[in-house]
Structures are given as C-alpha cells and as structure tokens.
Amino acid sequence: MTSRANEILPVLEQDIVTGALKPGTRLDETILAAKFGVSRTPIREALNRLSASGLVEIRPRRGAIVAAISLQDLMNMFEVMADLEALCARLAARRITPAEKTELLAAHVACDALSATDRFDDYYELNLNLHDLIYKASHNAFLEKQVRELRRRLSPHRRLQVRIPGRIGSSSEEHGALVDAIIKGDSALAEKLTRDHVAIQGERFTDFLSTLPSQYLQASA
C-alpha cells in the first residue's frame, strides 16, 4: 500500500472496532477522500485491506460498507489463532537457529522496554515483530502463511487488547516466559504458554468484552 493508505487504514480500523462506524454504514470513497485530504486511490487501497480483514464488505453497486461481525465469530477466530500460534511456538522450540534465538531475545527486550508505558501502538508493533520471529523460526512456510492470514483479520481487535489497563505489562511477562521456553528448546511448554497467551479466557475474556462496542453483543445474541 501507499504511505497515505497506511496512515488512513488504522484510523478507519479504530473507528470500526470501537463502533464509531457502525455495521451497515456506507464508506463513500469521495467523502473519505475529502475527509483525509487525499485522492480516492489511497482510500480504495485502505478499503480493500479492510475487506481482506473482514471489517468491510465491498458489494456491487453499493460500494464498501462496514461489515457486521458476531462475537461468536470473533471468539472462534481467536480460538483457532491460539492453536496456530501454539503450533508455531512448538516447532520454533525444536527448530530455531542460534541467530534466530539472538534476534528473538532482542525483540523481547524491545517489547519489555515499553511494558510500563502507555505507548500502546508502539508496543503493538514490537509485539507483532516478536510473533513474526516465532512464526519464522517454525521453519514451516505453509503454517506461517496461514497464521499471518488469520492474524490480519484479528489485528484490529488484538490492537484493542493492548489498551486494556495492565495488559502491556502482563503481555511482556508472558513473552519473557515464552521466549525462555523456546530458547531452551522446551517445545511442550512453549506450546502451552503461547496458547495461554493468545487465547481469551476468564478475566481476560471479560476485559476484552469491555473493549467492544455494543453491536458485537447484539449481533451474537
């Protein structure tokens, strides 16, 4: 995507997942272009990316509209994501190279440096890098492609998660234990820790619900 489309995308994502743009809302390219002070090209690029992540539907003669996403669908995707990432971690613990270990540890140190701050978006980007390194260390290109595709769909919602009070700190602690397990080659522990890290359960489930706009709850009722 162009740089302008990359700037517009997170703004539209945030408006959709927080409910500022409700399901069924038409996203007119001309109006959005005027709002952001750009041509329609970067708007179209951003809308296509949102369509790929499931947040927008592009319909013939109607153009782009905000998609309705049920809470159940969202939870199902998180459940599958937890299993895919857990498999990546298990394989990474078995296959990671010495150079990859060094890179993974450095990525954790970078994340941890922000664990006591409110730099949510910066932390999220560093978090993505850390997980990318784990995918890569699995040395399974097919698995890596599948987990990246699903992560793209969940990315706006996972970005919201890091804004839950205290979540950055606990996330970094979980990363520390996970990175240690992978570096030590403990595949069973790495798998378990990753599943627990990605899955939304118990109190984390309640906290996550609090970040969602009401239409998700209505859509799943």
PDB file of C-alpha atoms in Angstrom:
ATOM      1  CA  MET A   1       0.000   0.000   0.000  1.00  0.00           C
ATOM      2  CA  THR A   2       0.988   3.640  -0.405  1.00  0.00           C
ATOM      3  CA  SER A   3       2.138   5.584   2.634  1.00  0.00           C
ATOM      4  CA  ARG A   4      -1.109   7.586   2.744  1.00  0.00           C
ATOM      5  CA  ALA A   5      -3.178   4.404   2.667  1.00  0.00           C
ATOM      6  CA  ASN A   6      -1.077   3.064   5.546  1.00  0.00           C
ATOM      7  CA  GLU A   7      -1.904   6.201   7.533  1.00  0.00           C
ATOM      8  CA  ILE A   8      -5.616   6.022   6.784  1.00  0.00           C
ATOM      9  CA  LEU A   9      -6.026   2.298   7.479  1.00  0.00           C
ATOM     10  CA  PRO A  10      -5.555   2.331  11.296  1.00  0.00           C
ATOM     11  CA  VAL A  11      -7.891   5.322  11.636  1.00  0.00           C
ATOM     12  CA  LEU A  12     -10.694   3.511   9.830  1.00  0.00           C
ATOM     13  CA  GLU A  13      -9.925   0.273  11.716  1.00  0.00           C
ATOM     14  CA  GLN A  14     -10.203   2.087  15.032  1.00  0.00           C
ATOM     15  CA  ASP A  15     -13.491   3.754  14.057  1.00  0.00           C
ATOM     16  CA  ILE A  16     -14.969   0.388  13.041  1.00  0.00           C
ATOM     17  CA  VAL A  17     -13.900  -1.731  16.012  1.00  0.00           C
ATOM     18  CA  THR A  18     -14.851   0.971  18.531  1.00  0.00           C
ATOM     19  CA  GLY A  19     -18.286   1.437  16.972  1.00  0.00           C
ATOM     20  CA  ALA A  20     -17.824   4.975  15.670  1.00  0.00           C
ATOM     21  CA  LEU A  21     -18.631   3.459  12.270  1.00  0.00           C
ATOM     22  CA  LYS A  22     -21.487   1.032  12.791  1.00  0.00           C
ATOM     23  CA  PRO A  23     -22.252  -2.148  10.776  1.00  0.00           C
ATOM     24  CA  GLY A  24     -24.056  -1.276   7.551  1.00  0.00           C
ATOM     25  CA  THR A  25     -22.520   2.197   7.302  1.00  0.00           C
ATOM     26  CA  ARG A  26     -21.597   3.022   3.695  1.00  0.00           C
ATOM     27  CA  LEU A  27     -17.983   4.110   3.254  1.00  0.00           C
ATOM     28  CA  ASP A  28     -18.125   6.547   0.368  1.00  0.00           C
ATOM     29  CA  GLU A  29     -14.727   6.943  -1.308  1.00  0.00           C
ATOM     30  CA  THR A  30     -15.375  10.569  -2.312  1.00  0.00           C
ATOM     31  CA  ILE A  31     -16.428  11.617   1.186  1.00  0.00           C
ATOM     32  CA  LEU A  32     -13.500   9.807   2.794  1.00  0.00           C
ATOM     33  CA  ALA A  33     -11.065  11.294   0.288  1.00  0.00           C
ATOM     34  CA  ALA A  34     -12.267  14.784   1.215  1.00  0.00           C
ATOM     35  CA  LYS A  35     -12.075  13.983   4.930  1.00  0.00           C
ATOM     36  CA  PHE A  36      -8.470  12.786   4.739  1.00  0.00           C
ATOM     37  CA  GLY A  37      -7.414  15.284   2.072  1.00  0.00           C
ATOM     38  CA  VAL A  38      -6.283  12.642  -0.404  1.00  0.00           C
ATOM     39  CA  SER A  39      -7.301  11.226  -3.766  1.00  0.00           C
ATOM     40  CA  ARG A  40      -9.610   8.220  -3.963  1.00  0.00           C
ATOM     41  CA  THR A  41      -6.702   5.870  -4.705  1.00  0.00           C
ATOM     42  CA  PRO A  42      -5.328   5.526  -1.141  1.00  0.00           C
ATOM     43  CA  ILE A  43      -8.905   5.351   0.171  1.00  0.00           C
ATOM     44  CA  ARG A  44      -9.621   2.458  -2.176  1.00  0.00           C
ATOM     45  CA  GLU A  45      -6.410   0.724  -1.087  1.00  0.00           C
ATOM     46  CA  ALA A  46      -7.335   1.076   2.594  1.00  0.00           C
ATOM     47  CA  LEU A  47     -10.875  -0.213   1.963  1.00  0.00           C
ATOM     48  CA  ASN A  48      -9.535  -3.224   0.089  1.00  0.00           C
ATOM     49  CA  ARG A  49      -7.282  -4.043   3.041  1.00  0.00           C
ATOM     50  CA  LEU A  50     -10.219  -3.668   5.428  1.00  0.00           C
ATOM     51  CA  SER A  51     -12.199  -6.003   3.193  1.00  0.00           C
ATOM     52  CA  ALA A  52      -9.403  -8.577   3.402  1.00  0.00           C
ATOM     53  CA  SER A  53      -9.513  -8.383   7.206  1.00  0.00           C
ATOM     54  CA  GLY A  54     -13.306  -8.873   7.255  1.00  0.00           C
ATOM     55  CA  LEU A  55     -14.138  -5.428   8.654  1.00  0.00           C
ATOM     56  CA  VAL A  56     -15.628  -4.143   5.403  1.00  0.00           C
ATOM     57  CA  GLU A  57     -17.783  -5.714   2.693  1.00  0.00           C
ATOM     58  CA  ILE A  58     -17.448  -4.452  -0.870  1.00  0.00           C
ATOM     59  CA  ARG A  59     -20.732  -5.028  -2.660  1.00  0.00           C
ATOM     60  CA  PRO A  60     -21.677  -4.460  -6.315  1.00  0.00           C
ATOM     61  CA  ARG A  61     -23.450  -1.101  -6.822  1.00  0.00           C
ATOM     62  CA  ARG A  62     -23.339  -0.376  -3.071  1.00  0.00           C
ATOM     63  CA  GLY A  63     -19.621   0.032  -2.685  1.00  0.00           C
ATOM     64  CA  ALA A  64     -17.969  -0.547   0.673  1.00  0.00           C
ATOM     65  CA  ILE A  65     -19.995  -0.951   3.859  1.00  0.00           C
ATOM     66  CA  VAL A  66     -18.958  -1.748   7.411  1.00  0.00           C
ATOM     67  CA  ALA A  67     -19.403  -5.474   7.989  1.00  0.00           C
ATOM     68  CA  ALA A  68     -21.291  -6.984  10.903  1.00  0.00           C
ATOM     69  CA  ILE A  69     -19.065  -9.296  12.965  1.00  0.00           C
ATOM     70  CA  SER A  70     -20.644 -11.505  15.594  1.00  0.00           C
ATOM     71  CA  LEU A  71     -18.975 -12.007  18.934  1.00  0.00           C
ATOM     72  CA  GLN A  72     -19.131 -15.759  18.350  1.00  0.00           C
ATOM     73  CA  ASP A  73     -17.236 -15.474  15.065  1.00  0.00           C
ATOM     74  CA  LEU A  74     -14.623 -13.334  16.759  1.00  0.00           C
ATOM     75  CA  MET A  75     -14.127 -15.804  19.596  1.00  0.00           C
ATOM     76  CA  ASN A  76     -13.924 -18.696  17.130  1.00  0.00           C
ATOM     77  CA  MET A  77     -11.137 -16.919  15.272  1.00  0.00           C
ATOM     78  CA  PHE A  78      -9.225 -16.271  18.486  1.00  0.00           C
ATOM     79  CA  GLU A  79      -9.569 -19.951  19.385  1.00  0.00           C
ATOM     80  CA  VAL A  80      -8.069 -21.049  16.059  1.00  0.00           C
ATOM     81  CA  MET A  81      -5.384 -18.365  16.289  1.00  0.00           C
ATOM     82  CA  ALA A  82      -4.306 -19.679  19.690  1.00  0.00           C
ATOM     83  CA  ASP A  83      -3.838 -23.167  18.275  1.00  0.00           C
ATOM     84  CA  LEU A  84      -1.954 -21.992  15.178  1.00  0.00           C
ATOM     85  CA  GLU A  85       0.411 -19.785  17.148  1.00  0.00           C
ATOM     86  CA  ALA A  86       0.926 -22.564  19.700  1.00  0.00           C
ATOM     87  CA  LEU A  87       1.992 -24.882  16.900  1.00  0.00           C
ATOM     88  CA  CYS A  88       4.412 -22.237  15.614  1.00  0.00           C
ATOM     89  CA  ALA A  89       5.959 -21.959  19.075  1.00  0.00           C
ATOM     90  CA  ARG A  90       6.273 -25.728  19.471  1.00  0.00           C
ATOM     91  CA  LEU A  91       8.059 -26.053  16.141  1.00  0.00           C
ATOM     92  CA  ALA A  92      10.195 -22.981  16.840  1.00  0.00           C
ATOM     93  CA  ALA A  93      11.436 -24.514  20.098  1.00  0.00           C
ATOM     94  CA  ARG A  94      12.613 -27.512  18.090  1.00  0.00           C
ATOM     95  CA  ARG A  95      13.968 -25.746  15.009  1.00  0.00           C
ATOM     96  CA  ILE A  96      15.144 -22.257  15.974  1.00  0.00           C
ATOM     97  CA  THR A  97      18.705 -21.417  14.943  1.00  0.00           C
ATOM     98  CA  PRO A  98      21.299 -19.676  17.150  1.00  0.00           C
ATOM     99  CA  ALA A  99      20.969 -16.485  15.098  1.00  0.00           C
ATOM    100  CA  GLU A 100      17.182 -16.594  15.440  1.00  0.00           C
ATOM    101  CA  LYS A 101      17.497 -17.033  19.201  1.00  0.00           C
ATOM    102  CA  THR A 102      19.549 -13.835  19.407  1.00  0.00           C
ATOM    103  CA  GLU A 103      17.015 -11.960  17.301  1.00  0.00           C
ATOM    104  CA  LEU A 104      14.058 -13.256  19.318  1.00  0.00           C
ATOM    105  CA  LEU A 105      15.641 -12.281  22.630  1.00  0.00           C
ATOM    106  CA  ALA A 106      16.366  -8.777  21.293  1.00  0.00           C
ATOM    107  CA  ALA A 107      12.730  -8.448  20.194  1.00  0.00           C
ATOM    108  CA  HIS A 108      11.555  -9.325  23.704  1.00  0.00           C
ATOM    109  CA  VAL A 109      13.916  -6.784  25.263  1.00  0.00           C
ATOM    110  CA  ALA A 110      12.495  -4.113  22.947  1.00  0.00           C
ATOM    111  CA  CYS A 111       8.910  -5.032  23.938  1.00  0.00           C
ATOM    112  CA  ASP A 112       9.745  -5.143  27.614  1.00  0.00           C
ATOM    113  CA  ALA A 113      11.224  -1.642  27.484  1.00  0.00           C
ATOM    114  CA  LEU A 114       7.692  -0.342  26.814  1.00  0.00           C
ATOM    115  CA  SER A 115       5.911  -2.571  29.349  1.00  0.00           C
ATOM    116  CA  ALA A 116       5.484   0.213  31.919  1.00  0.00           C
ATOM    117  CA  THR A 117       4.393   2.867  29.420  1.00  0.00           C
ATOM    118  CA  ASP A 118       1.182   3.819  27.650  1.00  0.00           C
ATOM    119  CA  ARG A 119       2.755   3.662  24.181  1.00  0.00           C
ATOM    120  CA  PHE A 120       0.147   1.153  23.090  1.00  0.00           C
ATOM    121  CA  ASP A 121       0.618   1.378  19.341  1.00  0.00           C
ATOM    122  CA  ASP A 122       4.422   1.227  19.591  1.00  0.00           C
ATOM    123  CA  TYR A 123       4.169  -1.814  21.836  1.00  0.00           C
ATOM    124  CA  TYR A 124       1.724  -3.468  19.461  1.00  0.00           C
ATOM    125  CA  GLU A 125       4.099  -3.077  16.510  1.00  0.00           C
ATOM    126  CA  LEU A 126       7.014  -4.523  18.509  1.00  0.00           C
ATOM    127  CA  ASN A 127       4.730  -7.332  19.655  1.00  0.00           C
ATOM    128  CA  LEU A 128       3.946  -8.137  16.015  1.00  0.00           C
ATOM    129  CA  ASN A 129       7.656  -8.338  15.275  1.00  0.00           C
ATOM    130  CA  LEU A 130       8.255 -10.754  18.156  1.00  0.00           C
ATOM    131  CA  HIS A 131       5.489 -13.063  16.989  1.00  0.00           C
ATOM    132  CA  ASP A 132       6.714 -12.799  13.395  1.00  0.00           C
ATOM    133  CA  LEU A 133      10.091 -14.107  14.540  1.00  0.00           C
ATOM    134  CA  ILE A 134       8.427 -17.085  16.212  1.00  0.00           C
ATOM    135  CA  TYR A 135       6.479 -17.870  13.032  1.00  0.00           C
ATOM    136  CA  LYS A 136       9.685 -17.666  11.029  1.00  0.00           C
ATOM    137  CA  ALA A 137      11.565 -19.886  13.496  1.00  0.00           C
ATOM    138  CA  SER A 138       8.970 -22.637  12.968  1.00  0.00           C
ATOM    139  CA  HIS A 139      10.542 -23.151   9.530  1.00  0.00           C
ATOM    140  CA  ASN A 140       7.158 -24.141   8.128  1.00  0.00           C
ATOM    141  CA  ALA A 141       6.228 -21.772   5.307  1.00  0.00           C
ATOM    142  CA  PHE A 142       2.670 -23.085   4.932  1.00  0.00           C
ATOM    143  CA  LEU A 143       1.899 -22.675   8.636  1.00  0.00           C
ATOM    144  CA  GLU A 144       3.478 -19.230   8.632  1.00  0.00           C
ATOM    145  CA  LYS A 145       1.241 -18.131   5.761  1.00  0.00           C
ATOM    146  CA  GLN A 146      -1.933 -19.424   7.451  1.00  0.00           C
ATOM    147  CA  VAL A 147      -1.223 -17.787  10.792  1.00  0.00           C
ATOM    148  CA  ARG A 148      -0.390 -14.466   9.128  1.00  0.00           C
ATOM    149  CA  GLU A 149      -3.668 -14.508   7.201  1.00  0.00           C
ATOM    150  CA  LEU A 150      -5.719 -15.065  10.346  1.00  0.00           C
ATOM    151  CA  ARG A 151      -3.690 -12.519  12.292  1.00  0.00           C
ATOM    152  CA  ARG A 152      -4.505  -9.934   9.636  1.00  0.00           C
ATOM    153  CA  ARG A 153      -8.208 -10.472  10.299  1.00  0.00           C
ATOM    154  CA  LEU A 154      -7.790 -10.247  14.061  1.00  0.00           C
ATOM    155  CA  SER A 155      -5.264  -7.413  14.075  1.00  0.00           C
ATOM    156  CA  PRO A 156      -7.701  -4.546  14.812  1.00  0.00           C
ATOM    157  CA  HIS A 157      -9.145  -6.419  17.788  1.00  0.00           C
ATOM    158  CA  ARG A 158      -5.749  -7.509  19.112  1.00  0.00           C
ATOM    159  CA  ARG A 159      -4.653  -3.888  18.883  1.00  0.00           C
ATOM    160  CA  LEU A 160      -7.560  -3.005  21.189  1.00  0.00           C
ATOM    161  CA  GLN A 161      -6.473  -5.659  23.681  1.00  0.00           C
ATOM    162  CA  VAL A 162      -3.176  -3.956  24.477  1.00  0.00           C
ATOM    163  CA  ARG A 163      -5.129  -0.901  25.617  1.00  0.00           C
ATOM    164  CA  ILE A 164      -6.745  -2.829  28.463  1.00  0.00           C
ATOM    165  CA  PRO A 165      -5.224  -1.443  31.708  1.00  0.00           C
ATOM    166  CA  GLY A 166      -2.240  -3.529  32.781  1.00  0.00           C
ATOM    167  CA  ARG A 167      -2.270  -5.680  29.642  1.00  0.00           C
ATOM    168  CA  ILE A 168       1.060  -4.451  28.255  1.00  0.00           C
ATOM    169  CA  GLY A 169       2.859  -5.426  31.463  1.00  0.00           C
ATOM    170  CA  SER A 170       1.293  -8.866  31.684  1.00  0.00           C
ATOM    171  CA  SER A 171       1.823  -9.446  27.963  1.00  0.00           C
ATOM    172  CA  SER A 172       5.524  -8.696  28.302  1.00  0.00           C
ATOM    173  CA  GLU A 173       5.824 -11.090  31.260  1.00  0.00           C
ATOM    174  CA  GLU A 174       4.162 -13.808  29.182  1.00  0.00           C
ATOM    175  CA  HIS A 175       6.569 -13.063  26.337  1.00  0.00           C
ATOM    176  CA  GLY A 176       9.518 -13.484  28.700  1.00  0.00           C
ATOM    177  CA  ALA A 177       8.444 -16.961  29.769  1.00  0.00           C
ATOM    178  CA  LEU A 178       7.636 -17.949  26.191  1.00  0.00           C
ATOM    179  CA  VAL A 179      10.931 -16.734  24.744  1.00  0.00           C
ATOM    180  CA  ASP A 180      12.803 -18.561  27.501  1.00  0.00           C
ATOM    181  CA  ALA A 181      10.977 -21.817  26.729  1.00  0.00           C
ATOM    182  CA  ILE A 182      11.702 -21.528  23.007  1.00  0.00           C
ATOM    183  CA  ILE A 183      15.372 -20.725  23.527  1.00  0.00           C
ATOM    184  CA  LYS A 184      15.725 -23.678  25.914  1.00  0.00           C
ATOM    185  CA  GLY A 185      14.033 -25.971  23.407  1.00  0.00           C
ATOM    186  CA  ASP A 186      11.099 -26.848  25.660  1.00  0.00           C
ATOM    187  CA  SER A 187       8.514 -27.388  22.927  1.00  0.00           C
ATOM    188  CA  ALA A 188       5.681 -28.577  25.193  1.00  0.00           C
ATOM    189  CA  LEU A 189       5.984 -25.563  27.482  1.00  0.00           C
ATOM    190  CA  ALA A 190       6.344 -23.151  24.560  1.00  0.00           C
ATOM    191  CA  GLU A 191       3.138 -24.545  23.054  1.00  0.00           C
ATOM    192  CA  LYS A 192       1.203 -24.224  26.311  1.00  0.00           C
ATOM    193  CA  LEU A 193       2.451 -20.726  27.079  1.00  0.00           C
ATOM    194  CA  THR A 194       1.583 -19.486  23.604  1.00  0.00           C
ATOM    195  CA  ARG A 195      -1.921 -20.920  23.720  1.00  0.00           C
ATOM    196  CA  ASP A 196      -2.499 -19.250  27.090  1.00  0.00           C
ATOM    197  CA  HIS A 197      -1.002 -16.001  25.778  1.00  0.00           C
ATOM    198  CA  VAL A 198      -3.211 -15.776  22.692  1.00  0.00           C
ATOM    199  CA  ALA A 199      -6.466 -17.338  23.934  1.00  0.00           C
ATOM    200  CA  ILE A 200      -9.015 -15.080  25.616  1.00  0.00           C
ATOM    201  CA  GLN A 201     -10.301 -16.784  28.755  1.00  0.00           C
ATOM    202  CA  GLY A 202     -11.652 -15.973  32.201  1.00  0.00           C
ATOM    203  CA  GLU A 203     -10.960 -12.417  33.335  1.00  0.00           C
ATOM    204  CA  ARG A 204      -9.257 -11.621  30.044  1.00  0.00           C
ATOM    205  CA  PHE A 205     -12.470 -12.559  28.240  1.00  0.00           C
ATOM    206  CA  THR A 206     -14.455 -10.130  30.392  1.00  0.00           C
ATOM    207  CA  ASP A 207     -11.855  -7.413  29.885  1.00  0.00           C
ATOM    208  CA  PHE A 208     -11.932  -7.985  26.140  1.00  0.00           C
ATOM    209  CA  LEU A 209     -15.719  -7.699  26.029  1.00  0.00           C
ATOM    210  CA  SER A 210     -15.447  -4.313  27.708  1.00  0.00           C
ATOM    211  CA  THR A 211     -13.429  -3.005  24.749  1.00  0.00           C
ATOM    212  CA  LEU A 212     -16.065  -3.980  22.189  1.00  0.00           C
ATOM    213  CA  PRO A 213     -18.915  -1.729  21.048  1.00  0.00           C
ATOM    214  CA  SER A 214     -22.435  -2.901  21.779  1.00  0.00           C
ATOM    215  CA  GLN A 215     -23.201  -4.072  18.237  1.00  0.00           C
ATOM    216  CA  TYR A 216     -20.982  -7.122  18.697  1.00  0.00           C
ATOM    217  CA  LEU A 217     -23.003  -8.270  21.663  1.00  0.00           C
ATOM    218  CA  GLN A 218     -26.263  -7.621  19.819  1.00  0.00           C
ATOM    219  CA  ALA A 219     -25.041  -9.463  16.731  1.00  0.00           C
ATOM    220  CA  SER A 220     -24.245 -12.593  18.730  1.00  0.00           C
ATOM    221  CA  ALA A 221     -27.414 -12.647  20.825  1.00  0.00           C
TER     222      ALA A 221
END
